[in-house]
Short mmCIF file of C-alpha atoms in Angstrom, two decimals:
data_model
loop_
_atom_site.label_atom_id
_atom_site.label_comp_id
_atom_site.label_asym_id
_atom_site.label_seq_id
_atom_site.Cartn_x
_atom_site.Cartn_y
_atom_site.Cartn_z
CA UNK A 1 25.84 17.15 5.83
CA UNK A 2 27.01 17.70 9.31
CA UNK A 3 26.64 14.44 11.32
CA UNK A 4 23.93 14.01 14.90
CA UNK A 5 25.37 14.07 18.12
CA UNK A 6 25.60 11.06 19.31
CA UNK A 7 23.65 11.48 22.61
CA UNK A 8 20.87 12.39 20.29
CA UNK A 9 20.54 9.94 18.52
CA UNK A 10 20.49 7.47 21.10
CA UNK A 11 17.65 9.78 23.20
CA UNK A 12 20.36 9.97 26.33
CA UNK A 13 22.02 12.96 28.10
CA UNK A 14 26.15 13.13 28.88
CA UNK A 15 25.14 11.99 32.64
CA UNK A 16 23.85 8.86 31.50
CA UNK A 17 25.02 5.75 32.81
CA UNK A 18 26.49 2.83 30.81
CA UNK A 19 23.42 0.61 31.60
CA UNK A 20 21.41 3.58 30.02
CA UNK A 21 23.15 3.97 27.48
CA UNK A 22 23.24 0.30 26.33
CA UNK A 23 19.80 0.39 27.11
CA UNK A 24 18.79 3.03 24.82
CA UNK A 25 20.40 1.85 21.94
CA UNK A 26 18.58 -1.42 22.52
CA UNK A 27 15.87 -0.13 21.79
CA UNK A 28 16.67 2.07 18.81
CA UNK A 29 18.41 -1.14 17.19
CA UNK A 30 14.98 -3.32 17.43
CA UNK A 31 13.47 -0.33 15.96
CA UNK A 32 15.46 0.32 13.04
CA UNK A 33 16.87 -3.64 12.74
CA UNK A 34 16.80 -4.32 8.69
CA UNK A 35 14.76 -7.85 9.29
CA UNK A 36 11.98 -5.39 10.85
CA UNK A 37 12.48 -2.73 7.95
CA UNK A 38 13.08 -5.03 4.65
CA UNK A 39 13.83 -2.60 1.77
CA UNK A 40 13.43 0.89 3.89
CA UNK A 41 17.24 2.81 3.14
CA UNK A 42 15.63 5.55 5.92
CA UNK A 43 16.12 2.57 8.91
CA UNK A 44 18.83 1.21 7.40
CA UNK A 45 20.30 4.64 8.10
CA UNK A 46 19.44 5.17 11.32
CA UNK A 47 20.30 1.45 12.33
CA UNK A 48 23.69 2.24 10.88
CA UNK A 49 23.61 5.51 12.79
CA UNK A 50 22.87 3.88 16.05
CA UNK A 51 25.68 1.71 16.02
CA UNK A 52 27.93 4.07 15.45
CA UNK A 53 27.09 6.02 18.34
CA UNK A 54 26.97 3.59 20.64
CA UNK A 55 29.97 2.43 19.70
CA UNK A 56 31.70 5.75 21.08
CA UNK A 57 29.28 6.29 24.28
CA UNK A 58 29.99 2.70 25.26
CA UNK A 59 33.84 2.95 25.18
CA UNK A 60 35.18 5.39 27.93
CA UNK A 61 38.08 6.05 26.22
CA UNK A 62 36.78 7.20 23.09
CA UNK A 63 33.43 8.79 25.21
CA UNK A 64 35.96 11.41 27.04
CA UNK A 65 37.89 12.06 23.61
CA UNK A 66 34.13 12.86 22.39
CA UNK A 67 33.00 14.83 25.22
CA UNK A 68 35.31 16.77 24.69
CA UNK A 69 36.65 17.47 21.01
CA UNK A 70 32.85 16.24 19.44
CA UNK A 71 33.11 13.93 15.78
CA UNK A 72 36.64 15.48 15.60
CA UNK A 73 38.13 13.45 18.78
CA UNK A 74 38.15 10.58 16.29
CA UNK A 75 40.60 11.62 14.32
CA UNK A 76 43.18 11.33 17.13
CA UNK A 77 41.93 7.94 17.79
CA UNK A 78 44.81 5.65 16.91
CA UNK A 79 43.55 4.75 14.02
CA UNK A 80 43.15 7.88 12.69
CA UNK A 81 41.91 9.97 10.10
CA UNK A 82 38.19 9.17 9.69
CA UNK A 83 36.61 10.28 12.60
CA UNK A 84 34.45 7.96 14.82
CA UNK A 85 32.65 4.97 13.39
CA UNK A 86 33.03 5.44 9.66
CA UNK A 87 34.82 2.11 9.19
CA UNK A 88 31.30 0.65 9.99
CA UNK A 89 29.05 -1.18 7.38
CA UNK A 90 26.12 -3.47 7.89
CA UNK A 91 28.32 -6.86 7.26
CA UNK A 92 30.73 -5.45 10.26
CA UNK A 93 27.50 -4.61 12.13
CA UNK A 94 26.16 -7.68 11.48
CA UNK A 95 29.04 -9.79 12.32
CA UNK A 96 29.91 -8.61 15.85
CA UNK A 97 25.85 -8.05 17.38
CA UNK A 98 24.81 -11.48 16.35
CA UNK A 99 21.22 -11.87 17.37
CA UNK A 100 19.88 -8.22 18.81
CA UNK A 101 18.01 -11.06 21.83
CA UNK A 102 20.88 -12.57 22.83
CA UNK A 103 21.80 -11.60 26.79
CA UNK A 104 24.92 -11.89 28.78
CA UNK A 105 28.70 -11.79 27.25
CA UNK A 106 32.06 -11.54 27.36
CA UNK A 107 35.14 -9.42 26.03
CA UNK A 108 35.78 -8.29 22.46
CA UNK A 109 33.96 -5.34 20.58
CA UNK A 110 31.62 -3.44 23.01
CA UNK A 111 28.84 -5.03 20.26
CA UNK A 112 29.72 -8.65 21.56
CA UNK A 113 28.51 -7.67 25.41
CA UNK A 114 25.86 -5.87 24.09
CA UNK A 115 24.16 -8.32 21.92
CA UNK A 116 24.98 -11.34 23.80
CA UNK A 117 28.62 -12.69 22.45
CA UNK A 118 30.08 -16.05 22.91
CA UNK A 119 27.01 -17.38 25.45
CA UNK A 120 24.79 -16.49 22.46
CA UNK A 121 23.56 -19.39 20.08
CA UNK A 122 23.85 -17.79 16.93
CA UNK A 123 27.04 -15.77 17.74
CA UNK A 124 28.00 -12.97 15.38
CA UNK A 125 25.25 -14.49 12.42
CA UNK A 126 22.50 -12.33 11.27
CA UNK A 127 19.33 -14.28 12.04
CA UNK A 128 18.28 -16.54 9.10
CA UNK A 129 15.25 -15.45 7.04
CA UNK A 130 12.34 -18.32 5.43
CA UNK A 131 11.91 -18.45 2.20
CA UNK A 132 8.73 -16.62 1.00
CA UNK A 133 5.83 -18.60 -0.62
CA UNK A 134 3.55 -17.59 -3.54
CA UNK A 135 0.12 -19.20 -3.68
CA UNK A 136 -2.54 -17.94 -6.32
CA UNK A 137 -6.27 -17.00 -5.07
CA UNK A 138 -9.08 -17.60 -7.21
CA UNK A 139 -11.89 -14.55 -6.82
CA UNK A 140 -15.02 -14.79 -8.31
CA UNK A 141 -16.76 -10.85 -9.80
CA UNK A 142 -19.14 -10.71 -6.66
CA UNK A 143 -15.80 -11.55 -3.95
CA UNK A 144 -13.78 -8.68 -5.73
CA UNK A 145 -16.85 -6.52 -5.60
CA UNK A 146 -17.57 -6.77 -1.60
CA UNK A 147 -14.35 -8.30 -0.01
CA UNK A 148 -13.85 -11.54 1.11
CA UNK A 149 -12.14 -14.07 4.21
CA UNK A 150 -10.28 -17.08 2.39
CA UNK A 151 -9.33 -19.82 4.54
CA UNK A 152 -6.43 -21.62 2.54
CA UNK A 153 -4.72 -24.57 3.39
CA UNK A 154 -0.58 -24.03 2.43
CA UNK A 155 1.60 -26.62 2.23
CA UNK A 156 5.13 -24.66 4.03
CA UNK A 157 8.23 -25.81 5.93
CA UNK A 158 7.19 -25.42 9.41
CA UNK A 159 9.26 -26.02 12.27
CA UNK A 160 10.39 -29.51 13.01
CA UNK A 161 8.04 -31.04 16.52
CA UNK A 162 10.52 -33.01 17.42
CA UNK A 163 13.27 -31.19 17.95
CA UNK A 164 11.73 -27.61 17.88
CA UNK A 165 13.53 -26.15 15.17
CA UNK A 166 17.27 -26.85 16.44
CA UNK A 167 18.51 -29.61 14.47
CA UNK A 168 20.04 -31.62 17.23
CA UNK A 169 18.98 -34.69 18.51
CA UNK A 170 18.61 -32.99 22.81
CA UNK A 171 19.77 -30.53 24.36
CA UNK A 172 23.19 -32.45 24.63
CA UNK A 173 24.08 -32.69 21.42
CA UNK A 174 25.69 -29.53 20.44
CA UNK A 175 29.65 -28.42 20.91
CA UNK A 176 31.20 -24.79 21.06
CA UNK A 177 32.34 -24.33 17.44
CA UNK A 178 36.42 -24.67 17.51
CA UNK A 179 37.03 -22.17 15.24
CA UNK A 180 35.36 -18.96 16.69
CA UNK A 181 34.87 -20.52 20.61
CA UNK A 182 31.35 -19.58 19.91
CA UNK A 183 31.71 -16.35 18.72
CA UNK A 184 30.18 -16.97 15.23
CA UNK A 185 32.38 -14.24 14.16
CA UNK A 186 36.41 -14.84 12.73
CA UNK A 187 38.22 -11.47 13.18
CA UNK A 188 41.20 -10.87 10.86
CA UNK A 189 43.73 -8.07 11.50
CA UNK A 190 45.53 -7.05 8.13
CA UNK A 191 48.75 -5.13 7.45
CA UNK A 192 48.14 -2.24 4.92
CA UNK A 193 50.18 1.07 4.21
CA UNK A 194 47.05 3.20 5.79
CA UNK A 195 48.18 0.39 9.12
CA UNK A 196 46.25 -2.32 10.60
CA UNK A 197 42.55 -3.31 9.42
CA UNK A 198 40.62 -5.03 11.37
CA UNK A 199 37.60 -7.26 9.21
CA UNK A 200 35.05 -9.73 10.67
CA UNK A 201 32.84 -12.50 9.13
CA UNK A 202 30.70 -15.11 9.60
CA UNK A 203 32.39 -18.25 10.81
CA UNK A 204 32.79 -20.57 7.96
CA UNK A 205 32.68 -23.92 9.94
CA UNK A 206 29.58 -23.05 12.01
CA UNK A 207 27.82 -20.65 9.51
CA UNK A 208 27.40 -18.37 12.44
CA UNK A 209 25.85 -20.81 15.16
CA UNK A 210 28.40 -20.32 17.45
CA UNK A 211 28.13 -24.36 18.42
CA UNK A 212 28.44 -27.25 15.82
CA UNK A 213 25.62 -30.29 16.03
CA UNK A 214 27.17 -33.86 17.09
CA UNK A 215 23.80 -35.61 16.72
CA UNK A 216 20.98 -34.49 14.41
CA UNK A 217 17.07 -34.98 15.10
CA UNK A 218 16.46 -38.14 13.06
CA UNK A 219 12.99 -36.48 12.08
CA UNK A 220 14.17 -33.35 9.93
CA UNK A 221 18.17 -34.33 9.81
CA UNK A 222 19.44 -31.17 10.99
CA UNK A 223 17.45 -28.95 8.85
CA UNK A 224 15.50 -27.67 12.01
CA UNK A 225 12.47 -27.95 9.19
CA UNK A 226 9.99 -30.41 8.03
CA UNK A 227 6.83 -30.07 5.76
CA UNK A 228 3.54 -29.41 7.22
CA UNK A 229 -0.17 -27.84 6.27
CA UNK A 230 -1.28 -24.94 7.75
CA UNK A 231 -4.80 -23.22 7.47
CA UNK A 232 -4.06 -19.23 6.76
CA UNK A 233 -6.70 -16.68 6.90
CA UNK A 234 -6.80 -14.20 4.47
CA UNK A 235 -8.63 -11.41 4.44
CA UNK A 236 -8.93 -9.84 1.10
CA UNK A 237 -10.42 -5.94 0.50
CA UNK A 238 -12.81 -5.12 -2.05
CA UNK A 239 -11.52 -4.14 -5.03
CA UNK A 240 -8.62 -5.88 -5.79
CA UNK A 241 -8.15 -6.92 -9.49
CA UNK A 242 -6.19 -9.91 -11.87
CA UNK A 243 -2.11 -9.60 -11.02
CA UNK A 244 -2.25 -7.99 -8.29
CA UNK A 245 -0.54 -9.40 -5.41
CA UNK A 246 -1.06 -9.17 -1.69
CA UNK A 247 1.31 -10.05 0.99
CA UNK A 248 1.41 -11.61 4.35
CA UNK A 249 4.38 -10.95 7.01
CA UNK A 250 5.92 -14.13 8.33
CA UNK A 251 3.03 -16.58 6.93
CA UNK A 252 5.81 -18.00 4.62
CA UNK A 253 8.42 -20.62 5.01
CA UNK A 254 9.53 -21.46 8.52
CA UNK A 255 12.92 -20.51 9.04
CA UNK A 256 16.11 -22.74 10.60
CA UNK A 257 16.82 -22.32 14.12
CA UNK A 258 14.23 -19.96 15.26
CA UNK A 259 15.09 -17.44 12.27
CA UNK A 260 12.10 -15.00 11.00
CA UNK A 261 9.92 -16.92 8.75
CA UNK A 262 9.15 -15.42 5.05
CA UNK A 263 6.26 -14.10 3.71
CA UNK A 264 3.24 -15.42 2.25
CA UNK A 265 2.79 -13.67 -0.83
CA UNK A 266 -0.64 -14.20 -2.22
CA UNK A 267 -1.42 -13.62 -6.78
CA UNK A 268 -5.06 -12.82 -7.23
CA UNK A 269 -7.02 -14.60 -9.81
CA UNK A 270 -10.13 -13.15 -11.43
CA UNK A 271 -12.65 -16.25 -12.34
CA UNK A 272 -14.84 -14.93 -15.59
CA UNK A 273 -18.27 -13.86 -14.84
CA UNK A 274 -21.07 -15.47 -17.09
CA UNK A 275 -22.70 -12.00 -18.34
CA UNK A 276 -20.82 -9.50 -16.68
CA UNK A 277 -17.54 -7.86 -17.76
CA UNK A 278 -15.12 -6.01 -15.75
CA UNK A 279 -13.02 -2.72 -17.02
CA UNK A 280 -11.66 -1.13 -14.47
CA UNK A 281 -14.01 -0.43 -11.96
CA UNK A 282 -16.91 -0.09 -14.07
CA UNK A 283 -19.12 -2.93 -15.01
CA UNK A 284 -20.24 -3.91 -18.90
CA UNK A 285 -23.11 -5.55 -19.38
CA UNK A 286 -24.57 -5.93 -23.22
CA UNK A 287 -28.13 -6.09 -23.25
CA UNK A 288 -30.17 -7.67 -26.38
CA UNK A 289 -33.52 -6.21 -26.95
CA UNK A 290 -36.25 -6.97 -29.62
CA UNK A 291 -37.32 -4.42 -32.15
CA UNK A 292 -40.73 -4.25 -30.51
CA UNK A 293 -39.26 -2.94 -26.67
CA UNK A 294 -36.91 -0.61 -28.43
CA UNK A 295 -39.80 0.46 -30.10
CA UNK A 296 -42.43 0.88 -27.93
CA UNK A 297 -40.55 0.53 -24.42
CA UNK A 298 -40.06 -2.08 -21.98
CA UNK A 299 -39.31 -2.69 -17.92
CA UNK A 300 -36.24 -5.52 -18.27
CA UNK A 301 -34.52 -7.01 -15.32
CA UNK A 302 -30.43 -7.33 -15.83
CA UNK A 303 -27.80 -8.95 -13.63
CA UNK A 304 -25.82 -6.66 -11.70
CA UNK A 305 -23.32 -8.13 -8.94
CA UNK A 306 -25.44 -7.22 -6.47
CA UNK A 307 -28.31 -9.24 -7.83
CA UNK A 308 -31.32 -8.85 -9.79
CA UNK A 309 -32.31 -4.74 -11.42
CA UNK A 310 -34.95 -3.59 -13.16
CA UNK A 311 -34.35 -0.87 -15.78
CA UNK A 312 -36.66 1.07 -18.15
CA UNK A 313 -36.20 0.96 -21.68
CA UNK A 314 -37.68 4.36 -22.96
CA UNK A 315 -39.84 3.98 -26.36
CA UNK A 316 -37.70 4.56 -29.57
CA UNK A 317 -34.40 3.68 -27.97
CA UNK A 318 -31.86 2.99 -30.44
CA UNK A 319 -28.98 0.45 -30.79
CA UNK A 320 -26.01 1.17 -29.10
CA UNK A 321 -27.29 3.75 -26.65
CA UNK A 322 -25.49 2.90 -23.16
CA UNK A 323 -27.75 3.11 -19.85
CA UNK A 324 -25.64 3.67 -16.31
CA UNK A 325 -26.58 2.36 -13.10
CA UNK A 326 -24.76 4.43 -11.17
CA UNK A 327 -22.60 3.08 -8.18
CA UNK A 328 -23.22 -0.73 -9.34
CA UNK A 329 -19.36 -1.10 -10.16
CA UNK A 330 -16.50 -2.55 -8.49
CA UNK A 331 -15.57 0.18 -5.65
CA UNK A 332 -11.71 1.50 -5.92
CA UNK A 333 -9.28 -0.54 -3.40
CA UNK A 334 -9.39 1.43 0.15
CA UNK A 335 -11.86 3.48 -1.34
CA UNK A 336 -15.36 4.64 -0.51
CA UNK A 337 -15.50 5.44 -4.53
CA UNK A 338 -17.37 3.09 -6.50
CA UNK A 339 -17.53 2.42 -10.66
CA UNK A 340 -20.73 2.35 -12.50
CA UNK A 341 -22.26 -0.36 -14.26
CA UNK A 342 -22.55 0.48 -18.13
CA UNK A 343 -25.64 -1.37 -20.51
CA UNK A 344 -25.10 -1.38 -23.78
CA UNK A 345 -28.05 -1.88 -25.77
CA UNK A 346 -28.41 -4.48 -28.84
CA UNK A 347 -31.22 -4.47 -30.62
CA UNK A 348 -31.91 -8.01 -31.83
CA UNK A 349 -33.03 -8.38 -35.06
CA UNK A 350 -34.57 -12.29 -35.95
CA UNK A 351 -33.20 -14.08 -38.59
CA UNK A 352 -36.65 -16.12 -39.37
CA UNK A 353 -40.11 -15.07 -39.76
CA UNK A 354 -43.36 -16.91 -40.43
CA UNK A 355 -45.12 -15.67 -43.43
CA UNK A 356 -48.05 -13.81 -41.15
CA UNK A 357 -44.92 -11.77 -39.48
CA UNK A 358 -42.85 -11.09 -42.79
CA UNK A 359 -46.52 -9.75 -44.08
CA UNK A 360 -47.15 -7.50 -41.14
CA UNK A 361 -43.47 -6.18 -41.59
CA UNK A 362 -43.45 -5.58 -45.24
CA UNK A 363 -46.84 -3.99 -44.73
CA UNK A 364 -45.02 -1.31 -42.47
CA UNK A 365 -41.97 -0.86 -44.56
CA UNK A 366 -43.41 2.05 -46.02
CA UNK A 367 -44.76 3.65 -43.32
CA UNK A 368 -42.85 7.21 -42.84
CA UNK A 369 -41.81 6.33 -39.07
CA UNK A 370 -40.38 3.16 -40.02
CA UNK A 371 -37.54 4.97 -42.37
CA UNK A 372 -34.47 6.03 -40.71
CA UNK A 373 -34.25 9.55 -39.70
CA UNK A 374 -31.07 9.96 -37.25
CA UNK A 375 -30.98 13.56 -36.21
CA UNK A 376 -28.49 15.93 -36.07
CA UNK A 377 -27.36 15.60 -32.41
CA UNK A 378 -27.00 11.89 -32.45
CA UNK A 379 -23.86 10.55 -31.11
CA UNK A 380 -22.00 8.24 -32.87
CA UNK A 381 -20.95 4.95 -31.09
CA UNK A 382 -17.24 6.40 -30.07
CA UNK A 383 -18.64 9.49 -28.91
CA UNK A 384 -20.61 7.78 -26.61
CA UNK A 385 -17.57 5.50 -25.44
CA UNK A 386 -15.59 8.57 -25.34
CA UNK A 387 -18.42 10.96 -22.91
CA UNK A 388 -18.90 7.10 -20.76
CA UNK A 389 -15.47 5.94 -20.03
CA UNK A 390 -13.53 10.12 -19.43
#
């Protein structure tokens, strides 16, 4: 696949000035930065892509070697063979632009001006990420069915008061780490038949920081973190159903030193209705009826979750017919489409009888309308599951 030009993927033109150009990658490198974009390979990409290019535009050497030869001017880089940029991963990216806020800086990589270098705080580290929290929600039918606000209290790691989330006792208390001067970043150069390699990673005695604590907050002990409450709103649609799981950017754990808090991940719960069933969308409801209104009809009221309905039972209904209220079901998740609610009908038979009703009875047993006579275009019981639930 032949690669972009480089001014086009930055949005600039050859007459652009280095402030532009630094500038305009800015931009596309908040856009496309992976803490912004978790999981999405398509940003990853382009934040890849972005470096690269502005890793030629912003060196005037290797900017006049791709004005005029294009991609191929890298190949008579010193370096050789590989064209511009393509020794570039995410760790190297990483490493060298430190926190994409940072302002100022000094020498090195064109990266280390751009993104702040040694004045930075958190040198060449990628910004530390919370932990994310899991809480379960408890719904009852008639929340699921019409959407609800939750207001939750979470126990989290917040940021510490006292020392706002640095660590250090004041201001004071912090030195340039010794082993990058602040950088966060150790560069080693490597001798290999292909020639010098150049890799970076995170400083191992500052993890990054850039500066080393010399006297930690005495609340949180140089965590930066303590443990706190905090009430969350949640607003949850219609619809949802048991396992499913919601999530909430950056209402998780706080992170260390100003790092991007995790995510508040949030397991719905479906508390068991006392009459009502749910299957899928649709509503079950099994309705007992006495011999008498299946026999000569009936006006019953059943529980729906939107309250009370009355419903007709027609004379000589038999047991296990189903009745459908149509639209009284759970409605689909961002959906205008709503299930049905299904009544099955039992007819109850009683299991004692005075003498004056067992005489009545047994004085009808003969009758001719009192013998079964199931016609020909009755539906048996999975026929009539089958036609309700396709």
């Amino acid at each position: 696949m032949a690669k972009r030009d480089y001014y086009d993927i930055l949005g600039v033109t050859r007459s652009s000035t280095a402030d532009e150009i630094k500038k305009a990658y800015r931009k596309m490198a908040i856009k496309y930065h992976p803490d912004k974009n978790p999981g999405d390979k398509e940003s990853e990409e382009n934040f890849k892509e972005a470096a690269e290019a502005y890793e030629v535009l912003s060196n005037a050497e290797k900017k006049r070697r791709y004005d005029q030869f294009g991609h191929a001017g890298g190949a008579s880089s010193p370096n050789g063979g590989g064209g511009y940029g393509g020794h570039m991963n995410m760790e190297d990216i990483f490493s060298q632009f430190g926190d994409i806020f940072g302002g100022g800086g000094g020498g090195g990589s064109p990266f280390d001006s751009f993104f702040g270098g040694q004045q930075q705080t958190r040198g060449g580290r990628r910004a530390a990420r919370g932990s994310n929290l899991r809480i379960k929600v408890k719904l009852s039918l008639e929340e699921i069915a019409k959407g609800v606000e939750k207001k939750i209290k979470v126990n989290k790691q917040v940021i510490c008061d006292t020392c706002d989330g640095s660590g250090a006792k004041d201001k004071s208390s912090f030195n340039t780490c010794q082993t990058c001067n602040g950088s966060g970043a150790v560069r080693r150069v490597t001798n290999t038949i292909l020639g010098q390699m150049q890799t970076t990673s995170t400083c191992p005695t500052c993890n990054g920081e850039g500066t080393q604590i010399t006297s930690k907050c005495t609340t949180c002990h140089g965590d930066g973190l303590s443990r706190g409450e905090e009430t969350i709103s949640i607003n949850i649609p219609a619809g949802v159903s048991e396992g499913m799981q919601l999530s909430m950017s950056g209402k998780g754990n706080a992170a260390p030193r100003g790092g991007i808090p995790g995510d508040l991940i949030i397991l719905i719960e479906e508390i068991p209705h006392d009459s009502l069933k749910r299957e899928g969308n649709n509503i079950i409801y099994d309705l007992h009826i006495s011999f008498i209104d299946a026999t000569i009809g009936s006006s019953i009221e059943v529980p729906t979750i939107d309250g009370k309905a009355k419903i007709k039972i027609d004379p000589g209904t038999q047991g296990g017919k189903i009745l459908r209220l149509k639209g009284k079901g759970v409605p689909e998740v961002n959906s205008y489409h709503r299930g049905d609610q299904l009544i099955y009908i039992n007819i109850w038979t009683p299991k004692v009888l005075s003498k004056e009703e067992r005489d009545i009875l047994d004085s009808l047993k003969d009758s001719p309308n009192f013998k079964p006579q199931p016609g020909k275009n009755e539906k048996s019981f999975f026929d009539k599951m089958k036609e309700y639930f396709e």
